[in-house]
Amino acid sequence: MELYETRNELSVRGKNGLGFIISAFIIWSIITIIFLQSTGTYQKNIYMLFSTGLMFPFSVAISTLIKADWKFENNPLGGLGLYLNIAQLIYFPILFWGIIKSPNDAIMLFAIITGAHLFPFGWLYNSKPYFIMAPVISVTVMFLGLYLNGENLWLIPFSVAILLVILIFLLYIEYKRKIEVNP
């Protein structure tokens, strides 16, 4: 099977990874609520980390609900998606540094890592919205982090959630186009 066809098959069967991006939206909405609370920044950062534990169960549930195949046993690229997600964990020492040394910047660092890790999914799913939104999320969050100076930190996860909604919309439109061309 040609690589291009394999990637398009992966994209259509997995619905462009929409189950995972919808789950990410839910997680970033939860993180927004956490950062709206009156607890200390360190506590918020710890709760933020705990909330990420919901990502995989939500992703599996939402993928099942929208009938997206995320396992891809018969697709040679299926395991690559898992590796790309695990690769995000390699950046967590930066996040841990932020939590310890600069707690107000930890949310910005986590949001940048999240946005940037979406970029290779553009290749995996043969999907331009990932290529566009990954840098948009990362750069937007960086400027917000510079502008906010440790105040109103809830705007960072809120902006990620909004940008993920845009990504969901773009991925859905692209998915619909792909199934029209290759039913």
PDB file of N, CA, C and O in Angstrom, residues 64-130:
ATOM      1  N   THR A  64     -15.025   6.137  20.594  1.00  0.00           N
ATOM      2  CA  THR A  64     -16.067   5.112  20.485  1.00  0.00           C
ATOM      3  C   THR A  64     -17.401   5.758  20.130  1.00  0.00           C
ATOM      4  O   THR A  64     -18.123   5.270  19.250  1.00  0.00           O
ATOM      5  N   LEU A  65     -17.711   6.863  20.789  1.00  0.00           N
ATOM      6  CA  LEU A  65     -18.972   7.565  20.551  1.00  0.00           C
ATOM      7  C   LEU A  65     -19.089   8.068  19.113  1.00  0.00           C
ATOM      8  O   LEU A  65     -20.148   7.944  18.496  1.00  0.00           O
ATOM      9  N   ILE A  66     -18.006   8.605  18.562  1.00  0.00           N
ATOM     10  CA  ILE A  66     -18.052   9.139  17.189  1.00  0.00           C
ATOM     11  C   ILE A  66     -17.641   8.095  16.150  1.00  0.00           C
ATOM     12  O   ILE A  66     -17.524   8.406  14.973  1.00  0.00           O
ATOM     13  N   LYS A  67     -17.397   6.851  16.633  1.00  0.00           N
ATOM     14  CA  LYS A  67     -17.040   5.727  15.758  1.00  0.00           C
ATOM     15  C   LYS A  67     -15.742   5.974  14.988  1.00  0.00           C
ATOM     16  O   LYS A  67     -15.660   5.734  13.785  1.00  0.00           O
ATOM     17  N   ALA A  68     -14.753   6.481  15.700  1.00  0.00           N
ATOM     18  CA  ALA A  68     -13.423   6.685  15.120  1.00  0.00           C
ATOM     19  C   ALA A  68     -12.534   5.524  15.533  1.00  0.00           C
ATOM     20  O   ALA A  68     -12.474   5.166  16.704  1.00  0.00           O
ATOM     21  N   ASP A  69     -11.857   4.932  14.569  1.00  0.00           N
ATOM     22  CA  ASP A  69     -10.953   3.819  14.839  1.00  0.00           C
ATOM     23  C   ASP A  69      -9.580   4.387  15.175  1.00  0.00           C
ATOM     24  O   ASP A  69      -8.905   4.948  14.326  1.00  0.00           O
ATOM     25  N   TRP A  70      -9.176   4.253  16.410  1.00  0.00           N
ATOM     26  CA  TRP A  70      -7.882   4.791  16.817  1.00  0.00           C
ATOM     27  C   TRP A  70      -6.837   3.708  17.035  1.00  0.00           C
ATOM     28  O   TRP A  70      -5.679   3.998  17.291  1.00  0.00           O
ATOM     29  N   LYS A  71      -7.225   2.444  16.900  1.00  0.00           N
ATOM     30  CA  LYS A  71      -6.276   1.351  17.144  1.00  0.00           C
ATOM     31  C   LYS A  71      -5.441   1.027  15.918  1.00  0.00           C
ATOM     32  O   LYS A  71      -4.255   0.796  16.023  1.00  0.00           O
ATOM     33  N   PHE A  72      -6.049   0.952  14.760  1.00  0.00           N
ATOM     34  CA  PHE A  72      -5.352   0.753  13.490  1.00  0.00           C
ATOM     35  C   PHE A  72      -4.464  -0.487  13.474  1.00  0.00           C
ATOM     36  O   PHE A  72      -3.308  -0.420  13.077  1.00  0.00           O
ATOM     37  N   GLU A  73      -4.986  -1.632  13.924  1.00  0.00           N
ATOM     38  CA  GLU A  73      -4.175  -2.852  13.937  1.00  0.00           C
ATOM     39  C   GLU A  73      -3.672  -3.226  12.540  1.00  0.00           C
ATOM     40  O   GLU A  73      -2.576  -3.745  12.392  1.00  0.00           O
ATOM     41  N   ASN A  74      -4.475  -2.969  11.525  1.00  0.00           N
ATOM     42  CA  ASN A  74      -4.102  -3.363  10.162  1.00  0.00           C
ATOM     43  C   ASN A  74      -3.407  -2.243   9.400  1.00  0.00           C
ATOM     44  O   ASN A  74      -3.184  -2.378   8.204  1.00  0.00           O
ATOM     45  N   ASN A  75      -3.100  -1.167  10.062  1.00  0.00           N
ATOM     46  CA  ASN A  75      -2.459  -0.046   9.392  1.00  0.00           C
ATOM     47  C   ASN A  75      -1.028   0.098   9.926  1.00  0.00           C
ATOM     48  O   ASN A  75      -0.829   0.246  11.123  1.00  0.00           O
ATOM     49  N   PRO A  76      -0.025   0.060   9.032  1.00  0.00           N
ATOM     50  CA  PRO A  76       1.363   0.116   9.496  1.00  0.00           C
ATOM     51  C   PRO A  76       1.739   1.423  10.204  1.00  0.00           C
ATOM     52  O   PRO A  76       2.728   1.466  10.913  1.00  0.00           O
ATOM     53  N   LEU A  77       0.937   2.455  10.049  1.00  0.00           N
ATOM     54  CA  LEU A  77       1.222   3.726  10.718  1.00  0.00           C
ATOM     55  C   LEU A  77       0.473   3.876  12.042  1.00  0.00           C
ATOM     56  O   LEU A  77       0.631   4.870  12.738  1.00  0.00           O
ATOM     57  N   GLY A  78      -0.341   2.904  12.380  1.00  0.00           N
ATOM     58  CA  GLY A  78      -1.173   2.992  13.575  1.00  0.00           C
ATOM     59  C   GLY A  78      -0.398   3.256  14.852  1.00  0.00           C
ATOM     60  O   GLY A  78      -0.792   4.072  15.677  1.00  0.00           O
ATOM     61  N   GLY A  79       0.708   2.582  15.048  1.00  0.00           N
ATOM     62  CA  GLY A  79       1.505   2.758  16.259  1.00  0.00           C
ATOM     63  C   GLY A  79       2.202   4.100  16.336  1.00  0.00           C
ATOM     64  O   GLY A  79       2.561   4.559  17.430  1.00  0.00           O
ATOM     65  N   LEU A  80       2.395   4.740  15.189  1.00  0.00           N
ATOM     66  CA  LEU A  80       3.090   6.024  15.171  1.00  0.00           C
ATOM     67  C   LEU A  80       2.340   7.083  15.979  1.00  0.00           C
ATOM     68  O   LEU A  80       2.953   7.892  16.671  1.00  0.00           O
ATOM     69  N   GLY A  81       1.008   7.062  15.918  1.00  0.00           N
ATOM     70  CA  GLY A  81       0.214   8.020  16.693  1.00  0.00           C
ATOM     71  C   GLY A  81       0.492   7.902  18.181  1.00  0.00           C
ATOM     72  O   GLY A  81       0.609   8.908  18.884  1.00  0.00           O
ATOM     73  N   LEU A  82       0.628   6.672  18.653  1.00  0.00           N
ATOM     74  CA  LEU A  82       0.950   6.452  20.062  1.00  0.00           C
ATOM     75  C   LEU A  82       2.326   7.033  20.389  1.00  0.00           C
ATOM     76  O   LEU A  82       2.489   7.722  21.392  1.00  0.00           O
ATOM     77  N   TYR A  83       3.308   6.782  19.535  1.00  0.00           N
ATOM     78  CA  TYR A  83       4.653   7.313  19.769  1.00  0.00           C
ATOM     79  C   TYR A  83       4.663   8.841  19.764  1.00  0.00           C
ATOM     80  O   TYR A  83       5.365   9.466  20.554  1.00  0.00           O
ATOM     81  N   LEU A  84       3.887   9.437  18.875  1.00  0.00           N
ATOM     82  CA  LEU A  84       3.838  10.900  18.817  1.00  0.00           C
ATOM     83  C   LEU A  84       3.234  11.475  20.091  1.00  0.00           C
ATOM     84  O   LEU A  84       3.638  12.545  20.546  1.00  0.00           O
ATOM     85  N   ASN A  85       2.259  10.783  20.666  1.00  0.00           N
ATOM     86  CA  ASN A  85       1.682  11.242  21.934  1.00  0.00           C
ATOM     87  C   ASN A  85       2.655  11.041  23.091  1.00  0.00           C
ATOM     88  O   ASN A  85       2.777  11.902  23.959  1.00  0.00           O
ATOM     89  N   ILE A  86       3.333   9.909  23.104  1.00  0.00           N
ATOM     90  CA  ILE A  86       4.310   9.647  24.162  1.00  0.00           C
ATOM     91  C   ILE A  86       5.455  10.650  24.085  1.00  0.00           C
ATOM     92  O   ILE A  86       6.009  11.041  25.117  1.00  0.00           O
ATOM     93  N   ALA A  87       5.784  11.096  22.876  1.00  0.00           N
ATOM     94  CA  ALA A  87       6.872  12.067  22.714  1.00  0.00           C
ATOM     95  C   ALA A  87       6.612  13.345  23.512  1.00  0.00           C
ATOM     96  O   ALA A  87       7.558  13.991  23.980  1.00  0.00           O
ATOM     97  N   GLN A  88       5.349  13.690  23.698  1.00  0.00           N
ATOM     98  CA  GLN A  88       5.012  14.873  24.489  1.00  0.00           C
ATOM     99  C   GLN A  88       5.540  14.744  25.911  1.00  0.00           C
ATOM    100  O   GLN A  88       5.963  15.725  26.524  1.00  0.00           O
ATOM    101  N   LEU A  89       5.540  13.539  26.437  1.00  0.00           N
ATOM    102  CA  LEU A  89       6.011  13.317  27.806  1.00  0.00           C
ATOM    103  C   LEU A  89       7.489  13.651  27.976  1.00  0.00           C
ATOM    104  O   LEU A  89       7.929  13.992  29.069  1.00  0.00           O
ATOM    105  N   ILE A  90       8.250  13.544  26.897  1.00  0.00           N
ATOM    106  CA  ILE A  90       9.678  13.849  26.962  1.00  0.00           C
ATOM    107  C   ILE A  90       9.905  15.327  27.289  1.00  0.00           C
ATOM    108  O   ILE A  90      10.929  15.690  27.867  1.00  0.00           O
ATOM    109  N   TYR A  91       8.936  16.170  26.978  1.00  0.00           N
ATOM    110  CA  TYR A  91       9.052  17.600  27.274  1.00  0.00           C
ATOM    111  C   TYR A  91       8.607  17.943  28.695  1.00  0.00           C
ATOM    112  O   TYR A  91       8.738  19.085  29.117  1.00  0.00           O
ATOM    113  N   PHE A  92       8.090  16.972  29.425  1.00  0.00           N
ATOM    114  CA  PHE A  92       7.594  17.249  30.772  1.00  0.00           C
ATOM    115  C   PHE A  92       8.660  17.740  31.748  1.00  0.00           C
ATOM    116  O   PHE A  92       8.321  18.465  32.680  1.00  0.00           O
ATOM    117  N   PRO A  93       9.944  17.397  31.609  1.00  0.00           N
ATOM    118  CA  PRO A  93      10.931  18.021  32.508  1.00  0.00           C
ATOM    119  C   PRO A  93      10.912  19.552  32.438  1.00  0.00           C
ATOM    120  O   PRO A  93      11.127  20.222  33.451  1.00  0.00           O
ATOM    121  N   ILE A  94      10.608  20.098  31.270  1.00  0.00           N
ATOM    122  CA  ILE A  94      10.484  21.554  31.149  1.00  0.00           C
ATOM    123  C   ILE A  94       9.299  22.025  31.993  1.00  0.00           C
ATOM    124  O   ILE A  94       9.392  23.025  32.708  1.00  0.00           O
ATOM    125  N   LEU A  95       8.198  21.295  31.914  1.00  0.00           N
ATOM    126  CA  LEU A  95       7.013  21.634  32.697  1.00  0.00           C
ATOM    127  C   LEU A  95       7.296  21.516  34.190  1.00  0.00           C
ATOM    128  O   LEU A  95       6.933  22.407  34.969  1.00  0.00           O
ATOM    129  N   PHE A  96       7.950  20.442  34.594  1.00  0.00           N
ATOM    130  CA  PHE A  96       8.277  20.267  36.008  1.00  0.00           C
ATOM    131  C   PHE A  96       9.198  21.377  36.502  1.00  0.00           C
ATOM    132  O   PHE A  96       9.052  21.862  37.620  1.00  0.00           O
ATOM    133  N   TRP A  97      10.149  21.782  35.665  1.00  0.00           N
ATOM    134  CA  TRP A  97      11.016  22.911  36.007  1.00  0.00           C
ATOM    135  C   TRP A  97      10.154  24.152  36.257  1.00  0.00           C
ATOM    136  O   TRP A  97      10.348  24.871  37.224  1.00  0.00           O
ATOM    137  N   GLY A  98       9.191  24.389  35.352  1.00  0.00           N
ATOM    138  CA  GLY A  98       8.310  25.549  35.498  1.00  0.00           C
ATOM    139  C   GLY A  98       7.508  25.496  36.789  1.00  0.00           C
ATOM    140  O   GLY A  98       7.366  26.510  37.478  1.00  0.00           O
ATOM    141  N   ILE A  99       6.997  24.327  37.125  1.00  0.00           N
ATOM    142  CA  ILE A  99       6.205  24.195  38.355  1.00  0.00           C
ATOM    143  C   ILE A  99       7.068  24.510  39.575  1.00  0.00           C
ATOM    144  O   ILE A  99       6.622  25.177  40.507  1.00  0.00           O
ATOM    145  N   ILE A 100       8.326  24.070  39.552  1.00  0.00           N
ATOM    146  CA  ILE A 100       9.219  24.254  40.693  1.00  0.00           C
ATOM    147  C   ILE A 100       9.814  25.665  40.733  1.00  0.00           C
ATOM    148  O   ILE A 100       9.784  26.336  41.768  1.00  0.00           O
ATOM    149  N   LYS A 101      10.344  26.129  39.615  1.00  0.00           N
ATOM    150  CA  LYS A 101      11.105  27.389  39.590  1.00  0.00           C
ATOM    151  C   LYS A 101      10.285  28.620  39.210  1.00  0.00           C
ATOM    152  O   LYS A 101      10.623  29.728  39.608  1.00  0.00           O
ATOM    153  N   SER A 102       9.267  28.418  38.422  1.00  0.00           N
ATOM    154  CA  SER A 102       8.481  29.550  37.946  1.00  0.00           C
ATOM    155  C   SER A 102       7.011  29.137  37.809  1.00  0.00           C
ATOM    156  O   SER A 102       6.504  28.984  36.697  1.00  0.00           O
ATOM    157  N   PRO A 103       6.331  28.939  38.950  1.00  0.00           N
ATOM    158  CA  PRO A 103       4.968  28.386  38.928  1.00  0.00           C
ATOM    159  C   PRO A 103       3.983  29.147  38.049  1.00  0.00           C
ATOM    160  O   PRO A 103       3.103  28.540  37.448  1.00  0.00           O
ATOM    161  N   ASN A 104       4.132  30.459  37.942  1.00  0.00           N
ATOM    162  CA  ASN A 104       3.208  31.229  37.098  1.00  0.00           C
ATOM    163  C   ASN A 104       3.393  30.938  35.612  1.00  0.00           C
ATOM    164  O   ASN A 104       2.492  31.180  34.821  1.00  0.00           O
ATOM    165  N   ASP A 105       4.578  30.444  35.241  1.00  0.00           N
ATOM    166  CA  ASP A 105       4.849  30.144  33.837  1.00  0.00           C
ATOM    167  C   ASP A 105       4.530  28.707  33.458  1.00  0.00           C
ATOM    168  O   ASP A 105       4.549  28.357  32.280  1.00  0.00           O
ATOM    169  N   ALA A 106       4.242  27.863  34.438  1.00  0.00           N
ATOM    170  CA  ALA A 106       4.020  26.439  34.161  1.00  0.00           C
ATOM    171  C   ALA A 106       2.841  26.224  33.211  1.00  0.00           C
ATOM    172  O   ALA A 106       2.925  25.403  32.301  1.00  0.00           O
ATOM    173  N   ILE A 107       1.767  26.945  33.397  1.00  0.00           N
ATOM    174  CA  ILE A 107       0.602  26.780  32.524  1.00  0.00           C
ATOM    175  C   ILE A 107       0.946  27.177  31.088  1.00  0.00           C
ATOM    176  O   ILE A 107       0.531  26.524  30.134  1.00  0.00           O
ATOM    177  N   MET A 108       1.737  28.229  30.937  1.00  0.00           N
ATOM    178  CA  MET A 108       2.164  28.644  29.599  1.00  0.00           C
ATOM    179  C   MET A 108       3.045  27.562  28.972  1.00  0.00           C
ATOM    180  O   MET A 108       2.856  27.202  27.803  1.00  0.00           O
ATOM    181  N   LEU A 109       3.980  27.025  29.740  1.00  0.00           N
ATOM    182  CA  LEU A 109       4.869  25.984  29.219  1.00  0.00           C
ATOM    183  C   LEU A 109       4.074  24.752  28.801  1.00  0.00           C
ATOM    184  O   LEU A 109       4.314  24.179  27.732  1.00  0.00           O
ATOM    185  N   PHE A 110       3.112  24.358  29.623  1.00  0.00           N
ATOM    186  CA  PHE A 110       2.302  23.193  29.297  1.00  0.00           C
ATOM    187  C   PHE A 110       1.466  23.433  28.039  1.00  0.00           C
ATOM    188  O   PHE A 110       1.333  22.542  27.186  1.00  0.00           O
ATOM    189  N   ALA A 111       0.926  24.615  27.907  1.00  0.00           N
ATOM    190  CA  ALA A 111       0.114  24.942  26.725  1.00  0.00           C
ATOM    191  C   ALA A 111       0.975  24.962  25.459  1.00  0.00           C
ATOM    192  O   ALA A 111       0.540  24.490  24.403  1.00  0.00           O
ATOM    193  N   ILE A 112       2.188  25.487  25.557  1.00  0.00           N
ATOM    194  CA  ILE A 112       3.090  25.503  24.398  1.00  0.00           C
ATOM    195  C   ILE A 112       3.459  24.075  24.004  1.00  0.00           C
ATOM    196  O   ILE A 112       3.444  23.721  22.817  1.00  0.00           O
ATOM    197  N   ILE A 113       3.780  23.240  24.996  1.00  0.00           N
ATOM    198  CA  ILE A 113       4.101  21.835  24.723  1.00  0.00           C
ATOM    199  C   ILE A 113       2.918  21.147  24.053  1.00  0.00           C
ATOM    200  O   ILE A 113       3.080  20.422  23.062  1.00  0.00           O
ATOM    201  N   THR A 114       1.723  21.386  24.570  1.00  0.00           N
ATOM    202  CA  THR A 114       0.521  20.765  24.000  1.00  0.00           C
ATOM    203  C   THR A 114       0.336  21.194  22.549  1.00  0.00           C
ATOM    204  O   THR A 114       0.105  20.362  21.666  1.00  0.00           O
ATOM    205  N   GLY A 115       0.404  22.502  22.303  1.00  0.00           N
ATOM    206  CA  GLY A 115       0.234  22.991  20.933  1.00  0.00           C
ATOM    207  C   GLY A 115       1.295  22.449  19.991  1.00  0.00           C
ATOM    208  O   GLY A 115       0.988  21.951  18.906  1.00  0.00           O
ATOM    209  N   ALA A 116       2.549  22.501  20.409  1.00  0.00           N
ATOM    210  CA  ALA A 116       3.647  22.064  19.549  1.00  0.00           C
ATOM    211  C   ALA A 116       3.581  20.566  19.247  1.00  0.00           C
ATOM    212  O   ALA A 116       3.915  20.149  18.133  1.00  0.00           O
ATOM    213  N   HIS A 117       3.122  19.775  20.209  1.00  0.00           N
ATOM    214  CA  HIS A 117       3.106  18.327  19.977  1.00  0.00           C
ATOM    215  C   HIS A 117       2.071  17.925  18.923  1.00  0.00           C
ATOM    216  O   HIS A 117       2.113  16.819  18.392  1.00  0.00           O
ATOM    217  N   LEU A 118       1.163  18.825  18.576  1.00  0.00           N
ATOM    218  CA  LEU A 118       0.164  18.520  17.549  1.00  0.00           C
ATOM    219  C   LEU A 118       0.747  18.552  16.132  1.00  0.00           C
ATOM    220  O   LEU A 118       0.175  17.965  15.210  1.00  0.00           O
ATOM    221  N   PHE A 119       1.869  19.237  15.953  1.00  0.00           N
ATOM    222  CA  PHE A 119       2.421  19.449  14.610  1.00  0.00           C
ATOM    223  C   PHE A 119       2.648  18.156  13.816  1.00  0.00           C
ATOM    224  O   PHE A 119       2.212  18.060  12.662  1.00  0.00           O
ATOM    225  N   PRO A 120       3.320  17.132  14.365  1.00  0.00           N
ATOM    226  CA  PRO A 120       3.558  15.931  13.546  1.00  0.00           C
ATOM    227  C   PRO A 120       2.292  15.164  13.175  1.00  0.00           C
ATOM    228  O   PRO A 120       2.308  14.360  12.244  1.00  0.00           O
ATOM    229  N   PHE A 121       1.180  15.432  13.853  1.00  0.00           N
ATOM    230  CA  PHE A 121      -0.064  14.772  13.481  1.00  0.00           C
ATOM    231  C   PHE A 121      -0.559  15.271  12.120  1.00  0.00           C
ATOM    232  O   PHE A 121      -1.362  14.602  11.471  1.00  0.00           O
ATOM    233  N   GLY A 122      -0.079  16.424  11.689  1.00  0.00           N
ATOM    234  CA  GLY A 122      -0.371  16.901  10.347  1.00  0.00           C
ATOM    235  C   GLY A 122       0.145  15.930   9.306  1.00  0.00           C
ATOM    236  O   GLY A 122      -0.524  15.643   8.310  1.00  0.00           O
ATOM    237  N   TRP A 123       1.341  15.402   9.537  1.00  0.00           N
ATOM    238  CA  TRP A 123       1.887  14.414   8.614  1.00  0.00           C
ATOM    239  C   TRP A 123       1.152  13.086   8.766  1.00  0.00           C
ATOM    240  O   TRP A 123       0.765  12.475   7.772  1.00  0.00           O
ATOM    241  N   LEU A 124       0.972  12.632   9.998  1.00  0.00           N
ATOM    242  CA  LEU A 124       0.354  11.330  10.241  1.00  0.00           C
ATOM    243  C   LEU A 124      -1.022  11.231   9.595  1.00  0.00           C
ATOM    244  O   LEU A 124      -1.332  10.258   8.918  1.00  0.00           O
ATOM    245  N   TYR A 125      -1.857  12.257   9.810  1.00  0.00           N
ATOM    246  CA  TYR A 125      -3.220  12.243   9.281  1.00  0.00           C
ATOM    247  C   TYR A 125      -3.341  12.931   7.916  1.00  0.00           C
ATOM    248  O   TYR A 125      -4.442  13.073   7.407  1.00  0.00           O
ATOM    249  N   ASN A 126      -2.189  13.354   7.367  1.00  0.00           N
ATOM    250  CA  ASN A 126      -2.200  14.059   6.084  1.00  0.00           C
ATOM    251  C   ASN A 126      -3.209  15.218   6.160  1.00  0.00           C
ATOM    252  O   ASN A 126      -4.112  15.341   5.350  1.00  0.00           O
ATOM    253  N   SER A 127      -3.014  16.055   7.192  1.00  0.00           N
ATOM    254  CA  SER A 127      -4.028  17.028   7.577  1.00  0.00           C
ATOM    255  C   SER A 127      -3.418  18.410   7.829  1.00  0.00           C
ATOM    256  O   SER A 127      -2.670  18.597   8.792  1.00  0.00           O
ATOM    257  N   LYS A 128      -3.757  19.356   6.996  1.00  0.00           N
ATOM    258  CA  LYS A 128      -3.215  20.714   7.124  1.00  0.00           C
ATOM    259  C   LYS A 128      -3.631  21.452   8.400  1.00  0.00           C
ATOM    260  O   LYS A 128      -2.848  22.246   8.916  1.00  0.00           O
ATOM    261  N   PRO A 129      -4.842  21.240   8.924  1.00  0.00           N
ATOM    262  CA  PRO A 129      -5.197  21.975  10.144  1.00  0.00           C
ATOM    263  C   PRO A 129      -4.212  21.778  11.303  1.00  0.00           C
ATOM    264  O   PRO A 129      -3.960  22.711  12.063  1.00  0.00           O
ATOM    265  N   TYR A 130      -3.639  20.595  11.428  1.00  0.00           N
ATOM    266  CA  TYR A 130      -2.631  20.390  12.474  1.00  0.00           C
ATOM    267  C   TYR A 130      -1.402  21.255  12.216  1.00  0.00           C
ATOM    268  O   TYR A 130      -0.843  21.847  13.147  1.00  0.00           O
TER     269      TYR A 130
END
